[in-house]
CSV table of C-alpha atoms in Angstrom, one decimal:
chain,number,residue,atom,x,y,z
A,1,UNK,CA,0.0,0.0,0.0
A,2,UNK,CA,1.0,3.7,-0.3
A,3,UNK,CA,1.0,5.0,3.3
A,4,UNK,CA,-0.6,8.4,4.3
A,5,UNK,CA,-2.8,8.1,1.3
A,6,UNK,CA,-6.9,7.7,1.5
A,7,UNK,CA,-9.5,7.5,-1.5
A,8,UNK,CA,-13.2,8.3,-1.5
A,9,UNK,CA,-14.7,7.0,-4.0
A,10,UNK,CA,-18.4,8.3,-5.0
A,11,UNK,CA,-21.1,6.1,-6.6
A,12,UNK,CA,-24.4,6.7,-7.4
A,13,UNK,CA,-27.0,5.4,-5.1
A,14,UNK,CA,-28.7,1.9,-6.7
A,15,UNK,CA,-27.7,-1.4,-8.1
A,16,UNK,CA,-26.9,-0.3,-11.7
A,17,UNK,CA,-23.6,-1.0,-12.7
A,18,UNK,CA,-23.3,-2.2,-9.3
A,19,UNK,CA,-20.9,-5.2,-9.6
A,20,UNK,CA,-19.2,-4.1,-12.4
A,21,UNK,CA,-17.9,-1.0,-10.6
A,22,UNK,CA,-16.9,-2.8,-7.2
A,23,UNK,CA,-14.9,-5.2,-9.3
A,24,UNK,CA,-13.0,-2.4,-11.4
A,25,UNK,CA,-12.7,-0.7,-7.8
A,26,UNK,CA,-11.0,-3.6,-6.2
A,27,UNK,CA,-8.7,-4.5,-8.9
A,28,UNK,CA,-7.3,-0.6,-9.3
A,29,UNK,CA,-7.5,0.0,-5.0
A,30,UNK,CA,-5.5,-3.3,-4.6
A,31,UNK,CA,-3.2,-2.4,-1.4
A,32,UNK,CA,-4.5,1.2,-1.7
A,33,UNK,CA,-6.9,2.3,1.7
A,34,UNK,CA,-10.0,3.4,-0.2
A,35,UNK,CA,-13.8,3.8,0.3
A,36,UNK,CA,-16.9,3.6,-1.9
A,37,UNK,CA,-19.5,6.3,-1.0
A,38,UNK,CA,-22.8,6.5,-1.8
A,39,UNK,CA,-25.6,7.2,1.0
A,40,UNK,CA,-22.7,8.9,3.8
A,41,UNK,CA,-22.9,12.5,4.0
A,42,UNK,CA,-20.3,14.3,1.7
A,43,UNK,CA,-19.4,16.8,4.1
A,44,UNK,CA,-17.9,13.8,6.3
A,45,UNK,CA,-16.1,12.1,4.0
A,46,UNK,CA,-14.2,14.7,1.6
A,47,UNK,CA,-12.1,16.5,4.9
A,48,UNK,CA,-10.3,12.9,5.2
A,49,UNK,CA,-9.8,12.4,1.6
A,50,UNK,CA,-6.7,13.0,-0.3
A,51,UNK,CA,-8.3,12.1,-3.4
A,52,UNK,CA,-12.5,12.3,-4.7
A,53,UNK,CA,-13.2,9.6,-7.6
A,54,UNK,CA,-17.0,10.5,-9.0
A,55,UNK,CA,-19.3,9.4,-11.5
A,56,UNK,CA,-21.7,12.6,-10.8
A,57,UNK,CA,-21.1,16.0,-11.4
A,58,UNK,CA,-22.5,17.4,-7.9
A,59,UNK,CA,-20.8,15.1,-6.1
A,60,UNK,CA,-17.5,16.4,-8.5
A,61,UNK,CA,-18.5,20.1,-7.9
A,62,UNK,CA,-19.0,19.7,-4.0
A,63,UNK,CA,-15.7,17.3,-4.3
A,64,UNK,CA,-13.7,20.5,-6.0
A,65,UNK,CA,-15.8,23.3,-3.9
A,66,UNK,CA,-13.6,21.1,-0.5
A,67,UNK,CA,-10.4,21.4,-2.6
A,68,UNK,CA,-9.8,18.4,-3.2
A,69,UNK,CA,-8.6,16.7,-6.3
A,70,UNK,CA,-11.4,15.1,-8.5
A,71,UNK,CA,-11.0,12.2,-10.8
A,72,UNK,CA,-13.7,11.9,-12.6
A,73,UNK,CA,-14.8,8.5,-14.0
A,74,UNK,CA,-17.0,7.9,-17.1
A,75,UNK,CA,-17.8,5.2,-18.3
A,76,UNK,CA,-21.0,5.3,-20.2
A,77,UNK,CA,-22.4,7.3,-23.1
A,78,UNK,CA,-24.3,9.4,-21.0
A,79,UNK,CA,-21.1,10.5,-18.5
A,80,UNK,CA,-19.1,10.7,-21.3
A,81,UNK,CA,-21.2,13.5,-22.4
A,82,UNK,CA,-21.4,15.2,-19.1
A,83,UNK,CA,-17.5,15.2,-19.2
A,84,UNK,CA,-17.3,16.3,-22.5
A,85,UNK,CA,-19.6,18.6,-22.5
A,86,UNK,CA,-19.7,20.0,-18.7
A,87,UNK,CA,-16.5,19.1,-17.5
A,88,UNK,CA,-13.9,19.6,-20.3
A,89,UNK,CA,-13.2,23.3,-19.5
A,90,UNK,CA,-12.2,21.9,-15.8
A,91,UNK,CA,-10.3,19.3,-17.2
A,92,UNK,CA,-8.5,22.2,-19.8
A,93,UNK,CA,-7.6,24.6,-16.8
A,94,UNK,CA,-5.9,21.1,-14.9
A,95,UNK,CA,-8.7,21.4,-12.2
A,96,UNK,CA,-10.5,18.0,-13.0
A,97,UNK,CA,-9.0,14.6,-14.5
A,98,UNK,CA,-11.3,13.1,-16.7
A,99,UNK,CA,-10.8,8.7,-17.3
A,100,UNK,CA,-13.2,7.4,-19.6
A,101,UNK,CA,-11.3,3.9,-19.5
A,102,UNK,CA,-10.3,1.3,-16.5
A,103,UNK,CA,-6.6,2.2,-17.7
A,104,UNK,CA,-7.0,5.9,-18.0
A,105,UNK,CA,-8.5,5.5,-14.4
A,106,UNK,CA,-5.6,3.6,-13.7
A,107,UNK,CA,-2.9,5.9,-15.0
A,108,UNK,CA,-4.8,9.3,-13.3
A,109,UNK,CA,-5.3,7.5,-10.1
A,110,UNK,CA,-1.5,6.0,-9.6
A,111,UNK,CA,-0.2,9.2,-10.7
A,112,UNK,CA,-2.2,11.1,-8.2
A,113,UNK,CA,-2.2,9.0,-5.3
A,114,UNK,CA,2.0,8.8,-5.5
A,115,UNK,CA,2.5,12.4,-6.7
A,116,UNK,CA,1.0,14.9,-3.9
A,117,UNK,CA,2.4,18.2,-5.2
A,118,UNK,CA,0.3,16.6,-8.4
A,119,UNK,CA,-2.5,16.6,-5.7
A,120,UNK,CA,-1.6,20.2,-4.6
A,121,UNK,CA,-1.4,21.3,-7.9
A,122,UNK,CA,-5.1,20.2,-9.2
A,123,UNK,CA,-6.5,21.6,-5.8
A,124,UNK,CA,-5.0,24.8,-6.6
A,125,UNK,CA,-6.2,24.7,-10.2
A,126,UNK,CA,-9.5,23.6,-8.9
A,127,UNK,CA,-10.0,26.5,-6.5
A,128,UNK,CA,-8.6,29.5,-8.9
A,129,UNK,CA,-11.1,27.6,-11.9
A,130,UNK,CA,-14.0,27.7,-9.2
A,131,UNK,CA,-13.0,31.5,-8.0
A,132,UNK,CA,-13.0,32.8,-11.4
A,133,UNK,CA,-16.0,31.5,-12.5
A,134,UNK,CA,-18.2,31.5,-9.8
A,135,UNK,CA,-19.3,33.0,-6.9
A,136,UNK,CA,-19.6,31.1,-3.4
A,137,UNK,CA,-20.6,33.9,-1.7
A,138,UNK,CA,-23.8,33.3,0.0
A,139,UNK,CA,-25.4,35.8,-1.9
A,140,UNK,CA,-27.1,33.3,-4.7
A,141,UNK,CA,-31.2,34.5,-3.7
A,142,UNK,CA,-30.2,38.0,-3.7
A,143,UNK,CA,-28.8,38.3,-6.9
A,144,UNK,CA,-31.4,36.0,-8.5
A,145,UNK,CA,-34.3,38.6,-6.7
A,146,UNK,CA,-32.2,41.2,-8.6
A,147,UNK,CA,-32.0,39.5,-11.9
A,148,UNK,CA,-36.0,38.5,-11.3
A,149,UNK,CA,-37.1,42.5,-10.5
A,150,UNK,CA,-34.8,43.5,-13.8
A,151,UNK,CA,-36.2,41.0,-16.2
A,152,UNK,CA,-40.2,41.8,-14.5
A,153,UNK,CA,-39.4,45.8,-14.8
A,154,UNK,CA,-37.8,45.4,-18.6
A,155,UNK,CA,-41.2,43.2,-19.7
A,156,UNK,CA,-43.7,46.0,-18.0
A,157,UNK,CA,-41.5,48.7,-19.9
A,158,UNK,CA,-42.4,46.6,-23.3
A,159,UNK,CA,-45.9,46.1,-22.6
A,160,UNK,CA,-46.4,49.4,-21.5
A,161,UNK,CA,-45.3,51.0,-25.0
């Protein structure tokens, strides 16, 4: 095993896929500490994890919002898509790795769980991608009350004329 190293790995909820992923799991983990996640609150398991493996783009948001480095793993038509189509400017700005093959996840995961300035480096990436294009600021209702008032004013203006 690789001491001082721990992997969370997130799975949906449900049976689909089920043995097929616990199968690719063990034979990647071997002598790695690891967990699967699926029902356990989030907020628990990402402050002990070095690395977040996910399947599902909250869980890789929330995963990225702790700073911690996402591997994202898809391996179906339809995740393929979300990572090409949602995920690929994370991936381009080094903020995400994205395996869309048992050996990609392979080569991603060994390089991350032996590298940690590789592990420092995505977290980094991760939090400057997430700062400059978005803001966590706990002011989400009061900017979409602001958007709402503009957008109701501007159609009143047009129907008035």
């Amino acid at each position: 095993g690789i001491p001082d190293v721990s992997v969370t790995i997130k799975l949906r909820s449900g049976r689909f896929h089920q043995s097929f992923y616990e199968s690719a799991i063990a034979r990647i983990f071997d002598g790695v500490p690891h967990q699967i996640a699926q029902n356990e609150p989030l907020a628990e398991l990402y402050p002990v994890a070095d690395i977040v493996v996910s399947n599902y783009s909250t869980a890789t948001l929330e995963a990225l919002q702790c700073g911690k480095p996402v591997v994202y793993f898809g391996v179906s038509p339809g995740f393929n898509l979300m990572a090409d189509v949602h995920l690929k400017p994370y991936e381009q700005e080094g903020a995400v790795s994205i395996a869309k093959t048992s050996e990609a996840f392979a080569r991603v995961l060994q390089t991350l769980i032996r590298d940690p300035q590789a592990r420092e480096r995505m977290s980094r990436a991760a939090t400057d991608f997430l700062k400059k294009n978005f803001a966590f600021d706990g002011r989400a209702g009061e900017r979409a009350a602001e958007l709402i008032t503009s957008l109701a004013s501007s159609a009143r203006r047009h129907t008035v004329s």
